[in-house]
Structures are given as structure tokens and as C-alpha cells.
Coordinates of C-alpha atoms in Angstrom, one line a residue:
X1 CA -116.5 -57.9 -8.6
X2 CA -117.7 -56.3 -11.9
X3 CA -115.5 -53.8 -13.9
X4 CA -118.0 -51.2 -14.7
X5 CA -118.6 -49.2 -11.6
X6 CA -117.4 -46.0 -13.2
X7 CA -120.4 -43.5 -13.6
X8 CA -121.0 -41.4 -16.5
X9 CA -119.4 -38.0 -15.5
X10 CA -116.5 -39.7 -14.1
X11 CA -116.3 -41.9 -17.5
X12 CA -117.0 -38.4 -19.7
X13 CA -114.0 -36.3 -17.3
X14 CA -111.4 -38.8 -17.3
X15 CA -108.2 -36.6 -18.4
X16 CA -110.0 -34.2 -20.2
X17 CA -111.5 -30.7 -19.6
X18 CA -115.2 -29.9 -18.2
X19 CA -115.3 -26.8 -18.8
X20 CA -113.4 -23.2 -17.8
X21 CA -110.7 -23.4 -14.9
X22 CA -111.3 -21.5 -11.9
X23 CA -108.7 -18.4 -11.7
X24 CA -107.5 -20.4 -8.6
X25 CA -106.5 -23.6 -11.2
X26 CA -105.0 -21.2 -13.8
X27 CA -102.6 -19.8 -10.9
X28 CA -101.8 -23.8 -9.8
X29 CA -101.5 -25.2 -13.2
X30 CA -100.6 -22.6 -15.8
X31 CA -98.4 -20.3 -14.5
X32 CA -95.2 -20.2 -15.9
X33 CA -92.4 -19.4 -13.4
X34 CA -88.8 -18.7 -14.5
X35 CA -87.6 -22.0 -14.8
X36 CA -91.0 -22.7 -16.8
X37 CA -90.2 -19.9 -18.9
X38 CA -86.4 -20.7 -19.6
X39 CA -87.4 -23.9 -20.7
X40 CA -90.4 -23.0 -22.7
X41 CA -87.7 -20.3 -24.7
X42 CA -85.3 -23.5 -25.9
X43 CA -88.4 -23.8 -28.5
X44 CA -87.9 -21.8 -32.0
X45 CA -91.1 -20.4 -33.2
X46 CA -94.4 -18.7 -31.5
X47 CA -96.1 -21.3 -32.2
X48 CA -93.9 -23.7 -30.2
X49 CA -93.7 -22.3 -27.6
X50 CA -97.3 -21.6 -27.1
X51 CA -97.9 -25.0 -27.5
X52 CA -95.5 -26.6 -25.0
X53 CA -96.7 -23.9 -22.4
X54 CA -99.9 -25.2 -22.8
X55 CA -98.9 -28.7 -23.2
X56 CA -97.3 -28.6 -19.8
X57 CA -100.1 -26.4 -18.2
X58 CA -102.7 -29.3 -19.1
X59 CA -99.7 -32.4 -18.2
X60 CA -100.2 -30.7 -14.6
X61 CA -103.8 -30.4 -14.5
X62 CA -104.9 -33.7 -16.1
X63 CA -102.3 -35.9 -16.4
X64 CA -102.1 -36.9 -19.7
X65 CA -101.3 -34.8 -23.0
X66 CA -103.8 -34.2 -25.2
X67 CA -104.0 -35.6 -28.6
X68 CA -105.8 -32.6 -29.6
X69 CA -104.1 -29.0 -28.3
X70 CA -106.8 -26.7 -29.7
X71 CA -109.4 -28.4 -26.6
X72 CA -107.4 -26.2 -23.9
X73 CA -110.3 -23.9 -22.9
X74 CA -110.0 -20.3 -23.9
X75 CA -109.6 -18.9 -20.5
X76 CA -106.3 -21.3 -19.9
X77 CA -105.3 -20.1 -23.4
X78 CA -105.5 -16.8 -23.4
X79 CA -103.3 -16.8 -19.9
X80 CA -100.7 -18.9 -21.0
X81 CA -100.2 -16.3 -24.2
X82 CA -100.6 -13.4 -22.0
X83 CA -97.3 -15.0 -19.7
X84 CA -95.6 -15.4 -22.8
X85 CA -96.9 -12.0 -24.5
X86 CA -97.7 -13.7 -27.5
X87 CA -100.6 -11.9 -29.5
X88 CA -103.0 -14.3 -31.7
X89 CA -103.0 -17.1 -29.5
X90 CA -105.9 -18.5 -31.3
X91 CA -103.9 -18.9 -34.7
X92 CA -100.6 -19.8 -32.8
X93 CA -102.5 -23.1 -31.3
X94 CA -104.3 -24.0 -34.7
X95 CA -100.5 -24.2 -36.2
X96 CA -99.3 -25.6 -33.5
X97 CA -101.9 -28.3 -33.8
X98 CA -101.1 -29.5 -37.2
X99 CA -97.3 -29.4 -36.7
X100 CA -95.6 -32.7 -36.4
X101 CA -93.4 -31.5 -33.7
X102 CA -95.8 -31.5 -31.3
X103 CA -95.2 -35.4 -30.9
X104 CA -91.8 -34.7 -30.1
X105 CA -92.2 -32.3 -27.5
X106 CA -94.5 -34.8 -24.9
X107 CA -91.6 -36.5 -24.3
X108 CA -88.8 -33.6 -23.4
X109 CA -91.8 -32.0 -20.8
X110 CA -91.5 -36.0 -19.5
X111 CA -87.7 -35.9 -19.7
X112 CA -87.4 -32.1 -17.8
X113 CA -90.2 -32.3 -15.2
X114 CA -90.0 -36.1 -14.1
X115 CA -93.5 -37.8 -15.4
X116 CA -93.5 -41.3 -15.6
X117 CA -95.4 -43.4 -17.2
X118 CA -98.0 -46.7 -15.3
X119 CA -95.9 -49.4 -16.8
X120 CA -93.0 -48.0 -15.4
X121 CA -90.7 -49.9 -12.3
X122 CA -92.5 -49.6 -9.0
X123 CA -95.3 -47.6 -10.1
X124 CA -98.2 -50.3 -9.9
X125 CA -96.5 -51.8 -6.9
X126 CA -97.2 -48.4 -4.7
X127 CA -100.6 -47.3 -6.5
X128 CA -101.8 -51.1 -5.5
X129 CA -99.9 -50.4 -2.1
X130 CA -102.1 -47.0 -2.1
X131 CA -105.4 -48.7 -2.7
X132 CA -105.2 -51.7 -0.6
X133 CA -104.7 -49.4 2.3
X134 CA -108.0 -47.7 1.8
X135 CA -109.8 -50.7 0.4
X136 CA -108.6 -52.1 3.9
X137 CA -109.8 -49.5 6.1
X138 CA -112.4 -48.3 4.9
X139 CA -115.7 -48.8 3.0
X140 CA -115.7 -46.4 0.3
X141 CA -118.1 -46.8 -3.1
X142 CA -115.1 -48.3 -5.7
X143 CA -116.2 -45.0 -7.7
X144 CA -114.8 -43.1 -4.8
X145 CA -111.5 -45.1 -4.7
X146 CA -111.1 -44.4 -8.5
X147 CA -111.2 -40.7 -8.0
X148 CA -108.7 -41.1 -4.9
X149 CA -106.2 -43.4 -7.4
X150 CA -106.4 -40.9 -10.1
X151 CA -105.6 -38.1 -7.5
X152 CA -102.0 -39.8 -6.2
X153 CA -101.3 -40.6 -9.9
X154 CA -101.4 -36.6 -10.0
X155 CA -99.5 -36.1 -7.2
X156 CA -96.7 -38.7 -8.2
X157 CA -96.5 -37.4 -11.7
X158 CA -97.8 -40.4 -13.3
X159 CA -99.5 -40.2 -16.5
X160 CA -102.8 -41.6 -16.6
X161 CA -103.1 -44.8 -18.3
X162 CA -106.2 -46.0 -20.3
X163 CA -109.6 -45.6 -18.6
X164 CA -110.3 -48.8 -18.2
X165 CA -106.7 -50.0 -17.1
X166 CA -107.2 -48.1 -13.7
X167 CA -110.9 -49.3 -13.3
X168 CA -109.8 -52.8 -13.5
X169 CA -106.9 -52.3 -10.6
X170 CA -109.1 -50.7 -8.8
X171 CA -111.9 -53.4 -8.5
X172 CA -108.8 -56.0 -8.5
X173 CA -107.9 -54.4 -5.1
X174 CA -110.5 -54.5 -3.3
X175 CA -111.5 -58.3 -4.7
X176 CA -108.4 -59.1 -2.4
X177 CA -109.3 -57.1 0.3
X178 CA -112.7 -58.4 0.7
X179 CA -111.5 -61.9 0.2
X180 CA -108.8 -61.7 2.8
X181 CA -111.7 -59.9 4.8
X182 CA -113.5 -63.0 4.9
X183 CA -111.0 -65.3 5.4
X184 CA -110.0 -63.3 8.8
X185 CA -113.6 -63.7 9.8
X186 CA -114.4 -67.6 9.0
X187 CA -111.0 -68.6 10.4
X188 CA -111.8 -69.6 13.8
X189 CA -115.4 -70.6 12.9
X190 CA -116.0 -74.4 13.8
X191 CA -118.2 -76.4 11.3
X192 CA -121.5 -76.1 14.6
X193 CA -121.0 -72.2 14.2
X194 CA -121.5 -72.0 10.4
X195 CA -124.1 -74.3 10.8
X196 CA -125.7 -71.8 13.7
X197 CA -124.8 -68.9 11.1
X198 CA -126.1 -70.8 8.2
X199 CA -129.7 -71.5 10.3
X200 CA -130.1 -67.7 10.2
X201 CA -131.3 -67.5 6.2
X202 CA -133.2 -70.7 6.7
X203 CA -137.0 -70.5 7.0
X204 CA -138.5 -73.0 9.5
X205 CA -141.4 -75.5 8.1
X206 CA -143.4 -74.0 11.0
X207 CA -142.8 -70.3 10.4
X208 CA -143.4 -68.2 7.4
X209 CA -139.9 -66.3 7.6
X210 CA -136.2 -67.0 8.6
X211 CA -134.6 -65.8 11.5
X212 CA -132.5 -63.2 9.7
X213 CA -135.5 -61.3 8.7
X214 CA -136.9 -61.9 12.1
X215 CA -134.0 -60.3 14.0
X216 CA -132.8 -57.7 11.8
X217 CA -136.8 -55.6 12.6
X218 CA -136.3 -53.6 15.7
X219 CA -139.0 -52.6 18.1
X220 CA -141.2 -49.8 16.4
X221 CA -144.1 -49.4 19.3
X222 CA -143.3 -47.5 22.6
X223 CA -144.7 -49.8 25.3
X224 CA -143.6 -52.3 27.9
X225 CA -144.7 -55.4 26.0
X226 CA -142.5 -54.1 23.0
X227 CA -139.7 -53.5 25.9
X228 CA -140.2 -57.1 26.6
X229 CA -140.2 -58.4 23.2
X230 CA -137.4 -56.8 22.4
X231 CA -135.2 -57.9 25.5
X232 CA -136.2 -61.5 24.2
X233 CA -135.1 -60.3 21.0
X234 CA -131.7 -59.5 22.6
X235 CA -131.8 -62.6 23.9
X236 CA -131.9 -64.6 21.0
X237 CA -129.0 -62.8 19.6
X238 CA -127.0 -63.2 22.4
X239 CA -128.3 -67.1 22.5
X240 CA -126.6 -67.4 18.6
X241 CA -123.5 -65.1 19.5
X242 CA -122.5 -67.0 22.1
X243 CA -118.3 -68.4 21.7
X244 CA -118.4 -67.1 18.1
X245 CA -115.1 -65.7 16.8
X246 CA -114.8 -61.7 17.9
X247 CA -114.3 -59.5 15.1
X248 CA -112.5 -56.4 17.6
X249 CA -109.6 -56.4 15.3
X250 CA -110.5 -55.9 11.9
X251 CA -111.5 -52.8 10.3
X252 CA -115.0 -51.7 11.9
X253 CA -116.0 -50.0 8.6
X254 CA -115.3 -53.0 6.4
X255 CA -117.3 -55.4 8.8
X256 CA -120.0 -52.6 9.2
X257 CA -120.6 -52.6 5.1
X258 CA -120.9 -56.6 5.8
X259 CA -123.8 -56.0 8.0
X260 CA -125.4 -53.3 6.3
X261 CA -125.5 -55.3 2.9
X262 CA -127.3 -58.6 5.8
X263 CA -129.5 -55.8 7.1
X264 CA -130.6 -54.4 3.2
X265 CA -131.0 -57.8 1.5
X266 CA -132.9 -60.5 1.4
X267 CA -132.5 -63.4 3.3
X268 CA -132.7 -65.7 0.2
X269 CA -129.8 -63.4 -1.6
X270 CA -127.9 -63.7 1.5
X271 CA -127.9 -67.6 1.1
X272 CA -127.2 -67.3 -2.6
X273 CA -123.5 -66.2 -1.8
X274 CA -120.3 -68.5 -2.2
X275 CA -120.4 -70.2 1.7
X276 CA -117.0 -68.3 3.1
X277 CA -118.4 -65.3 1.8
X278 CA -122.1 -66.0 3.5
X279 CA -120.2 -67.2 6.9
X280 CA -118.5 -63.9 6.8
X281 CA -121.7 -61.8 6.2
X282 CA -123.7 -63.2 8.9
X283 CA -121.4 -63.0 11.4
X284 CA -120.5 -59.5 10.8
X285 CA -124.5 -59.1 10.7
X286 CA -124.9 -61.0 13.7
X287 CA -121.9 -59.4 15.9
X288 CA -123.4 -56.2 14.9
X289 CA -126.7 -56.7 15.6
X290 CA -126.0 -57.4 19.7
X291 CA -124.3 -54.0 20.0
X292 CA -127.3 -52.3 17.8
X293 CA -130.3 -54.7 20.0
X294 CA -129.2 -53.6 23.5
X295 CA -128.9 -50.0 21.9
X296 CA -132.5 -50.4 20.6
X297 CA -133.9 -51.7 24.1
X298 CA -132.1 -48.4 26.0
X299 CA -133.6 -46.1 23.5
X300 CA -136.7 -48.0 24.1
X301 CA -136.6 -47.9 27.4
X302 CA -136.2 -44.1 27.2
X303 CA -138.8 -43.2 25.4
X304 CA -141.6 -45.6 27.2
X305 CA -140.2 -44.2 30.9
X306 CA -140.4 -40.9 29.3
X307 CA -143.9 -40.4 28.1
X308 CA -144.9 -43.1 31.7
X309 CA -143.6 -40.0 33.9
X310 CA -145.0 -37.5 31.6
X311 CA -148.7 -38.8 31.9
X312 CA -147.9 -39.4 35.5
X313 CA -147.3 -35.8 35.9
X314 CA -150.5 -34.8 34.2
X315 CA -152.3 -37.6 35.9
X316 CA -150.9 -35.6 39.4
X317 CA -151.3 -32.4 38.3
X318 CA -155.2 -33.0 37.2
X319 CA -155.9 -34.8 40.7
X320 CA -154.3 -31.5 42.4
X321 CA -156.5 -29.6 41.2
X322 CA -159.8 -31.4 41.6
X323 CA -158.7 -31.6 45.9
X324 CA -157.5 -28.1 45.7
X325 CA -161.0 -27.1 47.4
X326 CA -160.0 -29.5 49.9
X327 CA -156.8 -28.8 50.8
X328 CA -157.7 -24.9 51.0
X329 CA -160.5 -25.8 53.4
X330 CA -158.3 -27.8 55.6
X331 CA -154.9 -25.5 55.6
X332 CA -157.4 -21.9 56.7
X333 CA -158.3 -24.2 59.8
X334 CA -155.0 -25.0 60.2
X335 CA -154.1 -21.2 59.5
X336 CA -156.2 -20.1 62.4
X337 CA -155.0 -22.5 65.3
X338 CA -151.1 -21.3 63.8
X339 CA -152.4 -17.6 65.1
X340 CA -153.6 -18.2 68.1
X341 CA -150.3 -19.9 68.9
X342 CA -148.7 -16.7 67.4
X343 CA -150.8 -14.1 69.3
X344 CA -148.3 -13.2 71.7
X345 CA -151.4 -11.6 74.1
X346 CA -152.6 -15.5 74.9
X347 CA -150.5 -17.0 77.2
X348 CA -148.3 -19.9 76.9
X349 CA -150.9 -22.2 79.4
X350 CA -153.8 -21.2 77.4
X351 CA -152.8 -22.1 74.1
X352 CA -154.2 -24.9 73.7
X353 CA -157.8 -24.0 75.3
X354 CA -157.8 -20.9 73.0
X355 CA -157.1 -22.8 69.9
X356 CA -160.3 -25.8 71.0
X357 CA -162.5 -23.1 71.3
X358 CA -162.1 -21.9 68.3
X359 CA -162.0 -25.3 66.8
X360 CA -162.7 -28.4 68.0
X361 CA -160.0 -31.2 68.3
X362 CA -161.4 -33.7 65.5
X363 CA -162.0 -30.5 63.4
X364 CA -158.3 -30.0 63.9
X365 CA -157.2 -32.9 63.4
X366 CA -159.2 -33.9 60.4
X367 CA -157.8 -30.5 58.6
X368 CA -154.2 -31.7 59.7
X369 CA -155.0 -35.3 58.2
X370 CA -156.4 -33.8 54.6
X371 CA -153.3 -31.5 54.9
X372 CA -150.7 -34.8 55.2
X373 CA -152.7 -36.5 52.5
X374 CA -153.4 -33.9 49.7
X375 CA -150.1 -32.1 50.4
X376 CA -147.4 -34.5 49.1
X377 CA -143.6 -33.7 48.6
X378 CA -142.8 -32.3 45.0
X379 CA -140.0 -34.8 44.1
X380 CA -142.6 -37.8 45.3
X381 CA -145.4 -36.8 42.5
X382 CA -144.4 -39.3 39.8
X383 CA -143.5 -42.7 42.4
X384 CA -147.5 -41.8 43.6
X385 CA -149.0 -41.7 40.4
X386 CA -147.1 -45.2 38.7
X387 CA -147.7 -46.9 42.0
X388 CA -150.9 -47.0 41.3
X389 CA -150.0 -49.0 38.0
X390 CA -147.5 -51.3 38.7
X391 CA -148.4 -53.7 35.4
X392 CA -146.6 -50.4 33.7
X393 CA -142.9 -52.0 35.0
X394 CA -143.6 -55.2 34.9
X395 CA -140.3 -55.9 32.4
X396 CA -137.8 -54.1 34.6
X397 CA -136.6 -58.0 35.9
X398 CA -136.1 -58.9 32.3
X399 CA -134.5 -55.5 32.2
X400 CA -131.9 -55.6 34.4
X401 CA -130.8 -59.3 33.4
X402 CA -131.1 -58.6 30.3
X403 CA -128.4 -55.3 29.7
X404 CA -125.4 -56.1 30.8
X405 CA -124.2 -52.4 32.6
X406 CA -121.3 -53.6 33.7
X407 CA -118.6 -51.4 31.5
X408 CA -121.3 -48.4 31.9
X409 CA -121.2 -48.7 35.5
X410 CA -117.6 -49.0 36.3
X411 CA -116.2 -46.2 38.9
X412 CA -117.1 -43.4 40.9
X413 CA -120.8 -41.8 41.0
X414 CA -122.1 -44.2 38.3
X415 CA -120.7 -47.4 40.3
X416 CA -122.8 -45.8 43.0
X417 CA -125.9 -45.7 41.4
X418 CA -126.1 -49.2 40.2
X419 CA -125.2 -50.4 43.2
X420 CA -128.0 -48.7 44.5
X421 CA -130.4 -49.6 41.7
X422 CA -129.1 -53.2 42.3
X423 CA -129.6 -53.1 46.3
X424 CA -133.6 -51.7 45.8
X425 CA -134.3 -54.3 43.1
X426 CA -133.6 -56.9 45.0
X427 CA -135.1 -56.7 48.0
X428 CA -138.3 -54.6 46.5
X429 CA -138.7 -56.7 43.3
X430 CA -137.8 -60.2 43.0
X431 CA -141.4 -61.7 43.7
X432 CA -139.4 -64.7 45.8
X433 CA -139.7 -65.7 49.2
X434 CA -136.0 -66.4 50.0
X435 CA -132.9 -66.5 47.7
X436 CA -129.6 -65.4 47.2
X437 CA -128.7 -61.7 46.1
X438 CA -129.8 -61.0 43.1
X439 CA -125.6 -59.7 42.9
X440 CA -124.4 -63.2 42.8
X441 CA -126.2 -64.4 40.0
X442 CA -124.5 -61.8 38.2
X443 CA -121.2 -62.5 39.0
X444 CA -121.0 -59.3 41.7
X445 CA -119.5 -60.0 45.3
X446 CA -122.6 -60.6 47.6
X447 CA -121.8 -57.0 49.4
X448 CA -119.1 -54.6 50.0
X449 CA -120.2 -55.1 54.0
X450 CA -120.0 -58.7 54.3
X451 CA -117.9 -61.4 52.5
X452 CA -121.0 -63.9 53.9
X453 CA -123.8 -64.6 51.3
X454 CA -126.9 -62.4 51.7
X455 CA -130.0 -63.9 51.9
X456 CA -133.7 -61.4 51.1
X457 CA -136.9 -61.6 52.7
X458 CA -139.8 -59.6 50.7
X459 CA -142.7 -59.4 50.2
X460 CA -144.4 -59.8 45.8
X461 CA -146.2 -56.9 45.9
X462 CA -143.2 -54.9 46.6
X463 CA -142.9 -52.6 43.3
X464 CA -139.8 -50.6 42.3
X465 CA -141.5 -47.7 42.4
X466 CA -140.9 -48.0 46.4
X467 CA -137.5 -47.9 46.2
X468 CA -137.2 -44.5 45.5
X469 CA -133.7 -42.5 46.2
X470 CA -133.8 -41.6 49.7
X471 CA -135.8 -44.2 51.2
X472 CA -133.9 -47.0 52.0
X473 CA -131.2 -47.8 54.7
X474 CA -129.4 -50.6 54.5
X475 CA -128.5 -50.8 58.3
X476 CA -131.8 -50.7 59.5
X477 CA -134.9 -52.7 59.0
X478 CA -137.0 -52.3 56.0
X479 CA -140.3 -50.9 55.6
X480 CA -143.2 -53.6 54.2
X481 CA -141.7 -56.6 55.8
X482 CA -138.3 -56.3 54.0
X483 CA -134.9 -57.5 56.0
X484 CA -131.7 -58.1 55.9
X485 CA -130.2 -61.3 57.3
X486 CA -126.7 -63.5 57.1
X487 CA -126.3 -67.2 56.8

């Protein structure tokens, strides 16, 4: 990869000072405890001393010396000579500066605190240890990596080598992790897979764009034929996924940056790459993509359902109110026959005579008929409304083939609900006249009732929408024609 990743702040702050420390980095860096203090007094001369308090102040805060002591900022200055009550600080460092035995003094803080140096024994092996781990892991910007490698050099007392000594180990690190990267995902490919994977940048004579284009667009218009499309779309993936190696076991943030550089770039700069690195980056890209395709069909889903039941409810709530009229009419007739049969002063045997003369018997029951038909059950408002559209759910079959549920639905109530959902689409859905559960072809047990192969009767215009919660027994016979029989 190329060297110069470094920006220009980082380049510009690399072992040097930015500007004032924060009182929090004086009391870190510059403080001077006792044994700080007896070593700083082994120096002869104001001067001296000054100038090996701040030396070591800045060793701790950098990590390096500087070749210039007069760049410590003031505030760091003027606390260091306040420890050491030292007056003229600013003429003490500008001496201290043009002494020669300054250059002597870099290495005794070295000797007496511990600092080593990048060249030294073990040192490269443990910073390269250091970054391979995160290179590894995880998918940080190399500028970020830099800033974490100069951070343990601080913590180990190392002293910071040359700028771009540490930029180059750091992009020579992860040029091994991304190559062993690859290698771990084009090991197990067989020369028909990288052919499949290789198909994926290639544009077809009959098309005007390749597949990888194609796939990576998600659905972007909320409506059943996008539903549709895009369970095709899943399809195709699957179709292209299917036997390729699994990538479960290496890092999920290094094979994530794989598919997000697929997903940003071109298809033709995606075939541009070396082939193990282009294997590598389409399947990453293409493993990725099934788990993001089914996600994009449930969110789908969601937000088509959700808008279909919120016109539904309006569509309800209008007609409501245009048969109001109606159903007042009909339930005041109904109102006076229910107190006559109140009245306790009309006897029990004249009830019903009472109640014809004040209305006659079609009257009666015409109001109790409008009543049953205007007056419907509040949780049954949305199944009346789409059943009058059933073109609306026309993809749930691709639907439920298409999403495999089977980790969702595992135990308890949720195991219960897709049995359910399973058990009303197919006898209610499946527009065929006799078949096989609709369970087996999944790979489920026929039913938890019977070991014996089921076998559905139903009628095509059967919708979903029928096979509401609540209304289906499965030990009695169906309504609309729909049974249950054994072979």
C-alpha cells in the first residue's frame, strides 16, 4: 500500500508541541516528584537543572528530546522553574540552549528513567506484534493505527524514531494482514467459484451493466412489485452464494471493509485488482450482500404492510362514516323492540306481539341485518378492507419461500406463530388443487399431530387475509371448501 497516508496535522505534531498544555498535562508530565527532584539536583548550575527538568518533562510528553529546549511552551516553563524556585527561567533556558552539555544530559534521563531506543532488542518485534493485532481485528484508517503506534511507543518508553520510519511499519503491517486476509478467503475457492465470482464485474453482450452493479442497488420504491423484485434479487444472490467458502471465522470488520470498498467502486476498478485480491473482494461482497438482501426485503416488507393497513384503516374509517346514517336508523329500531322486552309491565307471553305491533317483523329484521353488516368487530377492520384487494399480497408465496425464518422462529411463542402462519398459508394460499404441505418442501415434519404426510384441498381464491388469528381450527372442517385429509 502507499507510504503517505499521514495527514498534515499529524505530519506537523509528530514529537513536537501544538501549542499550551492543559493544567491537567502539566500535572502528568512536568511535575517533579522527589525522586525527580533528587536527580535533577546531581546537576551544577541553574541553568542545568532547568534544562534537564524540562528535558525530561517533554521526554514524557512527546517522546523524543528536543533539538531545540527554548520550543517548551511558556506555561510548561514557567511550572517547571516554579518546582524548582528558580527566578529568570527565560534567561536560564536561553543558556541552557547554547551549552554543550545539554547533549550529554539526553542520555543519563535515558540511563535513570529506562527509555529505549526503536532499534533496540525486541522493540520492533512487539510494536509489529502490537499493530498486527489491530490490523487483524479491525478496520481502522492506517492514520488511526499510526496515532495508536505512537501511543504504546509512549507508554513503553520508546523514543520515537524518524517520522517516516513508523509510517512505513505501519503500512508494512497491514500489507500482511490484508494479504493473509485474502489468502484465508480464496483458500477453499475451486477454479468454477472464481469463475462464478469473476462473472460478477463482467458486463453481458446483452445487458448494458454487470451483475455487481446490478446487485449491489437495493429496492428504493415501497410496493409489492418492488417486494417481488427484490425477493428475486435475493434469489440471485443466493443462486451465486450457493457451496462458496463461509467466511464465519475471520474478522467481520476486516471482511466488512472488503465489501464496502465492492459496494463503493466501480465494477471495472473492482476487476482491475491482482485476481487473489479480486476473489477475495467479491466474495466478501457477495457473502455480505445475502445477509444485507433479506434485511432489505424485511424492511421492505415493513414499510409496504405498514402504509397497506394504514390506508385500510382510513379506507374503513371513511366507509363508517358515510353508513353511519344507516346503522343509527337500524340500531333505534332495534332499541325499541330491546324495551318492550325490558318493560317489566308486558308480560313474558306478550312479548313478542307487543314488539310486532310496534314494528313489523321484516322491519325488525332488516334493522337487525343492517346492524350485522355495518357493525363489524374492531380487530376485523383491516382483513375487510384488503380483502377487497387481494392483488395487494400477491408476493407473500415468493415471501415465505423466499426468507428463510428458520433461526428467527426457533422456540417458544415465536415457534408458535410460524407454525401458525405456516398452517394458514397453506391451506388458504397455495392456488393448487392437491399437494403436499407446503412444510415438507421446506424441510419441516409434515405435522406435530401425524407422522403421515398431509395432503390440502383449497380453493385459488382463498387469500391470506382469511386466515386471520382466531379463525381457523385445525380439528374441524374448514370454512370455503378447505379440509384436512391423510394418505
Amino acid at each position: 500500500m502507499p507510504v503517505g497516508f499521514l495527514t498534515e496535522s499529524q505530519a506537523r505534531e509528530y514529537g513536537r508541541f501544538t501549542g499550551e498544555p492543559t493544567p491537567d498535562q502539566l500535572a502528568r508530565y512536568f511535575h517533579l516528584d522527589d525522586v525527580d527532584c533528587a536527580f535533577v539536583a546531581t546537576h551544577r548550575g541553574d541553568h542545568n537543572r532547568l534544562g534537564v527538568a524540562v528535558q525530561l518533562g517533554s521526554l514524557r510528553m512527546l517522546g523524543i528530546f528536543l533539538e531545540d529546549p527554548r520550543e517548551v511552551p511558556d506555561s510548561a516553563l514557567r511550572f517547571t522553574a516554579h518546582q524548582l524556585s528558580l527566578p529568570g527561567h527565560e534567561e536560564l533556558i536561553a543558556e541552557y540552549a547554547r551549552s554543550e552539555g545539554r547533549w550529554r544530559h539526553a542520555l543519563r534521563i535515558r540511563q535513570r528513567y529506562g527509555y529505549r531506543t526503536y532499534t533496540d532488542r525486541g522493540v520492533g518485534f512487539r510494536l509489529n506484534r502490537f499493530l498486527y493485532a489491530l490490523c487483524w481485528t479491525g478496520s481502522d484508517r492506517p492514520s488511526a493505527i499510526f496515532d495508536r503506534a505512537v501511543a504504546w511507543l509512549l507508554e513503553a518508553k520508546v523514543l520515537l524514531p524518524g517520522l517516516s520510519v513508523l509510517e512505513r511499519a505501519v503500512a508494512r503491517v497491514r500489507t500482511r494482514a490484508n494479504a493473509r486476509l485474502h489468502r484465508a478467503l480464496i483458500e477453499a475457492l475451486t477454479p468454477d467459484q472464481r469463475a462464478r465470482l469473476d462473472s460478477l464485474v463482467e458486463v453481458p453482450e446483452s445487458l448494458r451493466q454487470s451483475p455487481l452493479d446490478r446487485l449491489r442497488d437495493g429496492p428504493y420504491i415501497q410496493s409489492g412489485r418492488e417486494i417481488s423484485r427484490a425477493l428475486a434479487r435475493l434469489a440471485e444472490i443466493r443462486a451465486i452464494t450457493n457451496e462458496l467458502p463461509s467466511t464465519d471465522r475471520l474478522p467481520p470488520g476486516k471482511v466488512s471493509s472488503l465489501a464496502r470498498f465492492a459496494v463503493a467502486a466501480k465494477a471495472q476498478a473492482v476487476a482491475r485488482l491482482p485476481p487473489d485480491r479480486r476473489a477475495a473482494t467479491l466474495l466478501a461482497f457477495i457473502q455480505t450482500l445475502e445477509a444485507s438482501a433479506g434485511d432489505d426485503v424485511i424492511d421492505l416488507f415493513d414499510a409496504v404492510t405498514t402504509s397497506m393497513f394504514t390506508q385500510a384503516a382510513t379506507a374503513s374509517k371513511e366507509a363508517r362514516l358515510r353508513s353511519l346514517r344507516d346503522l343509527d336508523a337500524a340500531a333505534l329500531k332495534l332499541r325499541d323492540a330491546a324495551i318492550v322486552v325490558l318493560d317489566p309491565e308486558t308480560p313474558d307471553a306478550e312479548v313478542r306481539a307487543a314488539i310486532f305491533r310496534l314494528l313489523s317483523s321484516d322491519a325488525l329484521a332488516a334493522a337487525a341485518e343492517r346492524v350485522g353488516t355495518l357493525a363489524e368487530p374492531h380487530d376485523d377492520t383491516y382483513f375487510t378492507e384488503l380483502r377487497k384487494h387481494p392483488r395487494k399480497i400477491a408476493y407473500t408465496p415468493a415471501l415465505l419461500v423466499g426468507l428463510d425464518l428458520g433461526s428467527a422462529f426457533s422456540t417458544g411463542f415465536a415457534a408458535q406463530s410460524a407454525d401458525a402462519m405456516f398452517f394458514r398459508f397453506d391451506r388458504y394460499v397455495m392456488p393448487t388443487r392437491e399437494r403436499v404441505c407446503y412444510r415438507e418442501r421446506r424441510g419441516r415434519p409434515p405435522d406435530r399431530r401425524s407422522a403421515a404426510p398431509l395432503v390440502y384441498r383449497s380453493r385459488p381464491t382463498r387469500s391470506l387475509l382469511d386466515c386471520r388469528a382466531g379463525s381457523i381450527s385445525p380439528t374441524v372442517r374448514q370454512p370455503g371448501g378447505c379440509r384436512r385429509t391423510q394418505r
